[in-house]
mmCIF file of N, CA and C in Angstrom:
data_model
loop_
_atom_site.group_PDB
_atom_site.id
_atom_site.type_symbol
_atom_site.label_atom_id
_atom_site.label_comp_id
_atom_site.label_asym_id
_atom_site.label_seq_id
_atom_site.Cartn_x
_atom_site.Cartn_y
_atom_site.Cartn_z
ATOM 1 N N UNK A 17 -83.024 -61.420 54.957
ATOM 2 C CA UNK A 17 -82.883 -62.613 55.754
ATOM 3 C C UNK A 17 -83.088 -62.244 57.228
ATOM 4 N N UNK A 18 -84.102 -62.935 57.921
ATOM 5 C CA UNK A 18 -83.945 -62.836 59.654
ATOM 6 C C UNK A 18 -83.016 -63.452 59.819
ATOM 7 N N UNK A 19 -82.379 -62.716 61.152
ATOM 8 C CA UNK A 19 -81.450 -63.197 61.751
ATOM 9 C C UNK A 19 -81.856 -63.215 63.328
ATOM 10 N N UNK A 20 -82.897 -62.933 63.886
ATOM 11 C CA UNK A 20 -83.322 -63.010 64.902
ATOM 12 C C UNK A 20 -84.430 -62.078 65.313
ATOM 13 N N UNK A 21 -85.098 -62.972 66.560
ATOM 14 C CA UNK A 21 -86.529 -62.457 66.408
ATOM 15 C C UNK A 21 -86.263 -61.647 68.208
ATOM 16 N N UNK A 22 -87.485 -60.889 67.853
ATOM 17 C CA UNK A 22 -87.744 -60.056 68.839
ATOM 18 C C UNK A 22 -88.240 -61.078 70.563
ATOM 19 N N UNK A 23 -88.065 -60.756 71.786
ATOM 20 C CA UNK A 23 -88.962 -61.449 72.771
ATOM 21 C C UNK A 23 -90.643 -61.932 72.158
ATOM 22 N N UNK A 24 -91.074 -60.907 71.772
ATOM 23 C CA UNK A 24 -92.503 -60.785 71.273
ATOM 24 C C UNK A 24 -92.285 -61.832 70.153
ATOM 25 N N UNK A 25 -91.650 -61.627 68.984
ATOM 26 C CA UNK A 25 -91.516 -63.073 67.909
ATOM 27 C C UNK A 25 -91.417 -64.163 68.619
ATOM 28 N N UNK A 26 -90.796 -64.642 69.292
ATOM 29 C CA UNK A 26 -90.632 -65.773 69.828
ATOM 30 C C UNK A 26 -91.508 -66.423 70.291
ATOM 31 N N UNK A 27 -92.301 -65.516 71.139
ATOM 32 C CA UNK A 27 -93.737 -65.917 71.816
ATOM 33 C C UNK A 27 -95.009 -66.152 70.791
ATOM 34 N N UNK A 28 -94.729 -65.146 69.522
ATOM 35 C CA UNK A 28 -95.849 -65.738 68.604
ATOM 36 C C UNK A 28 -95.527 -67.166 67.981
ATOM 37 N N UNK A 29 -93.940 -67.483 67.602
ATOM 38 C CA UNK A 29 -93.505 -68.501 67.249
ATOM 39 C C UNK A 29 -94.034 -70.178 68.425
ATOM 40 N N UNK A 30 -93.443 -69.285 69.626
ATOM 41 C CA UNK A 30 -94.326 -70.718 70.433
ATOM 42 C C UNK A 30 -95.753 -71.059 70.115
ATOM 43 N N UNK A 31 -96.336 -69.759 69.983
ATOM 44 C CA UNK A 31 -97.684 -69.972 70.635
ATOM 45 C C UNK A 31 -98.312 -70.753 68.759
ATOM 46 N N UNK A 32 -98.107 -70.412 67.874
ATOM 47 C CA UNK A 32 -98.224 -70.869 66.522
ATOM 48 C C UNK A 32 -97.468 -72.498 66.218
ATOM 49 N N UNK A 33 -96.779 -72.755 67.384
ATOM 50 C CA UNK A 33 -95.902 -74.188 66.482
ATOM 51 C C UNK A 33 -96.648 -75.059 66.251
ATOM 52 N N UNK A 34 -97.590 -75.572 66.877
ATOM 53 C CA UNK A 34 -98.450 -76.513 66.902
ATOM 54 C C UNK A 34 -99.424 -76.377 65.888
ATOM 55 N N UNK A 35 -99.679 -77.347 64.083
ATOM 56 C CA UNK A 35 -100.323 -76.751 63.201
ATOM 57 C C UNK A 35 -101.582 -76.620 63.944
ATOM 58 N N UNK A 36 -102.351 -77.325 65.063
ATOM 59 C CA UNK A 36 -103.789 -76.909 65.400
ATOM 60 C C UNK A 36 -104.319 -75.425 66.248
ATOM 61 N N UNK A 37 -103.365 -75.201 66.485
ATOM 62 C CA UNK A 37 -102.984 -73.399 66.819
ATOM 63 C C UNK A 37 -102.597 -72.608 65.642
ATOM 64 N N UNK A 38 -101.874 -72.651 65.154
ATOM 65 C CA UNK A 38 -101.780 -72.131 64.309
ATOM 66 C C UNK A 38 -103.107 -71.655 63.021
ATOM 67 N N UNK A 39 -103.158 -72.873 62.712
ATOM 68 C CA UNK A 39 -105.015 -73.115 61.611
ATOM 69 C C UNK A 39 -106.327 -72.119 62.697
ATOM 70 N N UNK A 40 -106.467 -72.236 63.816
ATOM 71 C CA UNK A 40 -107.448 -71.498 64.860
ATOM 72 C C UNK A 40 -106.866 -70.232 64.713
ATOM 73 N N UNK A 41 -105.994 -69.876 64.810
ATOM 74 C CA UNK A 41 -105.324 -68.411 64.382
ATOM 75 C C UNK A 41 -105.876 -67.889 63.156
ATOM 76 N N UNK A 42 -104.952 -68.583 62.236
ATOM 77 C CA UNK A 42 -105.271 -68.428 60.885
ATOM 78 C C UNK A 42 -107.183 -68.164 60.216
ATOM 79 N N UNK A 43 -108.025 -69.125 60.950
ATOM 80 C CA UNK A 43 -109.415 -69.522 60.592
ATOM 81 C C UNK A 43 -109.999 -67.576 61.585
ATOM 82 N N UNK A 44 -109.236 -67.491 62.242
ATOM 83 C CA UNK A 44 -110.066 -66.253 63.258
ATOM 84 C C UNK A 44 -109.503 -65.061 62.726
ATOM 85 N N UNK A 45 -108.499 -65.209 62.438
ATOM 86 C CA UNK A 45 -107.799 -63.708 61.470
ATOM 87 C C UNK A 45 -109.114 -63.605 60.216
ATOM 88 N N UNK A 46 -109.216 -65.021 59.260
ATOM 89 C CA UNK A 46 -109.946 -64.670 58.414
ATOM 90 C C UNK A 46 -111.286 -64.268 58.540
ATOM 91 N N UNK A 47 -111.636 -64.848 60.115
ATOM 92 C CA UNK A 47 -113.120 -64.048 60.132
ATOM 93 C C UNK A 47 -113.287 -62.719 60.335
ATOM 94 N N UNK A 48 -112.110 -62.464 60.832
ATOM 95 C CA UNK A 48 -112.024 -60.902 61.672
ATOM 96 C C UNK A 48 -111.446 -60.301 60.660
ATOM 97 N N UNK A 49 -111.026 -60.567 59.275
ATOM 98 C CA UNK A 49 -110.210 -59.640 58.436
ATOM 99 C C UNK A 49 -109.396 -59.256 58.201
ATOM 100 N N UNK A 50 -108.499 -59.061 59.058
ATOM 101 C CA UNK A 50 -107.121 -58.974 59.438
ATOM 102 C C UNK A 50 -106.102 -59.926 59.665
ATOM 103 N N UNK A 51 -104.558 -59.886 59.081
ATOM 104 C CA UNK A 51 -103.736 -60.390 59.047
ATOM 105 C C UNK A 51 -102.240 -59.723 59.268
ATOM 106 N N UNK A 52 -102.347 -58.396 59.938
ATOM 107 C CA UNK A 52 -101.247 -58.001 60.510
ATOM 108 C C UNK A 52 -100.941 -59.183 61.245
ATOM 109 N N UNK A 53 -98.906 -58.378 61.754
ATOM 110 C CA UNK A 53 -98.546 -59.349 62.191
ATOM 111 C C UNK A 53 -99.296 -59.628 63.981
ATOM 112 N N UNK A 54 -99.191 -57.825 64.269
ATOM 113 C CA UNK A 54 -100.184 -57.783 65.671
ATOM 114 C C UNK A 54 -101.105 -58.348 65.618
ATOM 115 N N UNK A 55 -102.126 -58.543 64.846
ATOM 116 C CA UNK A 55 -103.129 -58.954 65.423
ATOM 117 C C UNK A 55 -102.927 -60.821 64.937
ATOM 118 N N UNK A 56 -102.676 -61.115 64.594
ATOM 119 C CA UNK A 56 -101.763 -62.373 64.693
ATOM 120 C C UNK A 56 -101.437 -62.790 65.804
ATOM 121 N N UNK A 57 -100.727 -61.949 66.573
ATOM 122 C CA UNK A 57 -100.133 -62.251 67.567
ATOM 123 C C UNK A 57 -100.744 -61.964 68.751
ATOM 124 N N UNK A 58 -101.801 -61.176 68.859
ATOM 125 C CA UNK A 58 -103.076 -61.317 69.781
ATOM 126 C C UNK A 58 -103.912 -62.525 69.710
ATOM 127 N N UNK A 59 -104.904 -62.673 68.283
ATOM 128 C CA UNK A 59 -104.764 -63.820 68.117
ATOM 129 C C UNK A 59 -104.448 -65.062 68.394
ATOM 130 N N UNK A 60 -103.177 -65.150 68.584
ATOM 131 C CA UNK A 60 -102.635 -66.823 68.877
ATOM 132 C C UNK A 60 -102.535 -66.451 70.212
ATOM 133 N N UNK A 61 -102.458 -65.331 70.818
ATOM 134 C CA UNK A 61 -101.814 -65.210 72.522
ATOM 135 C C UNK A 61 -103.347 -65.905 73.120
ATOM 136 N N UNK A 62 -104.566 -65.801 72.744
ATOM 137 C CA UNK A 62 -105.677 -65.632 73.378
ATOM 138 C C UNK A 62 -106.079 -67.115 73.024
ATOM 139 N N UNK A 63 -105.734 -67.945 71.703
ATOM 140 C CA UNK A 63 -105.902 -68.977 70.936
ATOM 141 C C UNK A 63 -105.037 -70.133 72.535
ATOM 142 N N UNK A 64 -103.986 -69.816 73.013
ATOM 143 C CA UNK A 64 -103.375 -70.348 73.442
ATOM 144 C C UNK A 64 -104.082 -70.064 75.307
ATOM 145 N N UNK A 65 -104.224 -69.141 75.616
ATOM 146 C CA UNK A 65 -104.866 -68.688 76.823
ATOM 147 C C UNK A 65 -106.271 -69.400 77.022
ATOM 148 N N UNK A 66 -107.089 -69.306 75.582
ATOM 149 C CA UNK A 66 -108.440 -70.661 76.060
ATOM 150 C C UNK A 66 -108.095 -71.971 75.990
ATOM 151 N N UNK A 67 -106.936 -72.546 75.589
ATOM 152 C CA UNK A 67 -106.763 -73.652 75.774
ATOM 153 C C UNK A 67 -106.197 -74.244 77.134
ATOM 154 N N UNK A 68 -105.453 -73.288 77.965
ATOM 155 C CA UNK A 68 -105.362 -73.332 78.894
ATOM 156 C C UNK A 68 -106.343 -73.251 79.913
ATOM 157 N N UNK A 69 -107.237 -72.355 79.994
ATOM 158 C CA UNK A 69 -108.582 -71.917 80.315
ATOM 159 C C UNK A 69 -109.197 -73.763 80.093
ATOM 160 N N UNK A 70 -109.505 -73.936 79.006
ATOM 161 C CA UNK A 70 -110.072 -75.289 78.813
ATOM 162 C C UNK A 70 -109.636 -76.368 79.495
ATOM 163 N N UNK A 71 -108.474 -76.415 79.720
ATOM 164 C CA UNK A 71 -107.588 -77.647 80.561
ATOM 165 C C UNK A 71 -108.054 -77.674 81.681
ATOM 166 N N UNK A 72 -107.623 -76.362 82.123
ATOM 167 C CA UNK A 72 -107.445 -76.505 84.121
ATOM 168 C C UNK A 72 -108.850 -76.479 84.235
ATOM 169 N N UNK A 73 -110.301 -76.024 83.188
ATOM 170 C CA UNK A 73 -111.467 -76.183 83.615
ATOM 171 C C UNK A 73 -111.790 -77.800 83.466
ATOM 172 N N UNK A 74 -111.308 -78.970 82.673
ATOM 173 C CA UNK A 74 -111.379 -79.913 83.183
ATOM 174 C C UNK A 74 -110.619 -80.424 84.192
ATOM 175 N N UNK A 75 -109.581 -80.143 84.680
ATOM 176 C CA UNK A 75 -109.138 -80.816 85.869
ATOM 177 C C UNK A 75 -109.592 -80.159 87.406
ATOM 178 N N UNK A 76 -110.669 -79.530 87.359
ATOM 179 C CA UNK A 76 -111.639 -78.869 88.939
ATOM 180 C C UNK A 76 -112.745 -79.262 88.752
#
């Protein structure tokens, strides 16, 4: 049973809550092969970083 997650869990947990982050994660692990939890969690960190990237490039 978890009983609590690491700083680093937490941040994959944010960055995954949203199922349309999560599925872009999931869809790029399977292209890339891998499903550690690291690279998971690179993954969603970068999944979440172009969406940001995407935003503030529409609002300039």
């Amino acid at each position: 049973m978890v009983r609590d997650l690491s700083p680093k869990g937490h941040q994959f947990i944010n960055n995954i809550r949203q199922d349309t982050n999560w599925n872009r994660t999931k869809d790029i692990a399977k292209n890339v092969g891998s499903f550690s939890l690291d690279v998971l969690k690179d993954i969603s960190s970068q999944v979440i970083t172009n969406l940001i990237s995407n935003q503030l490039g529409n609002k300039f």
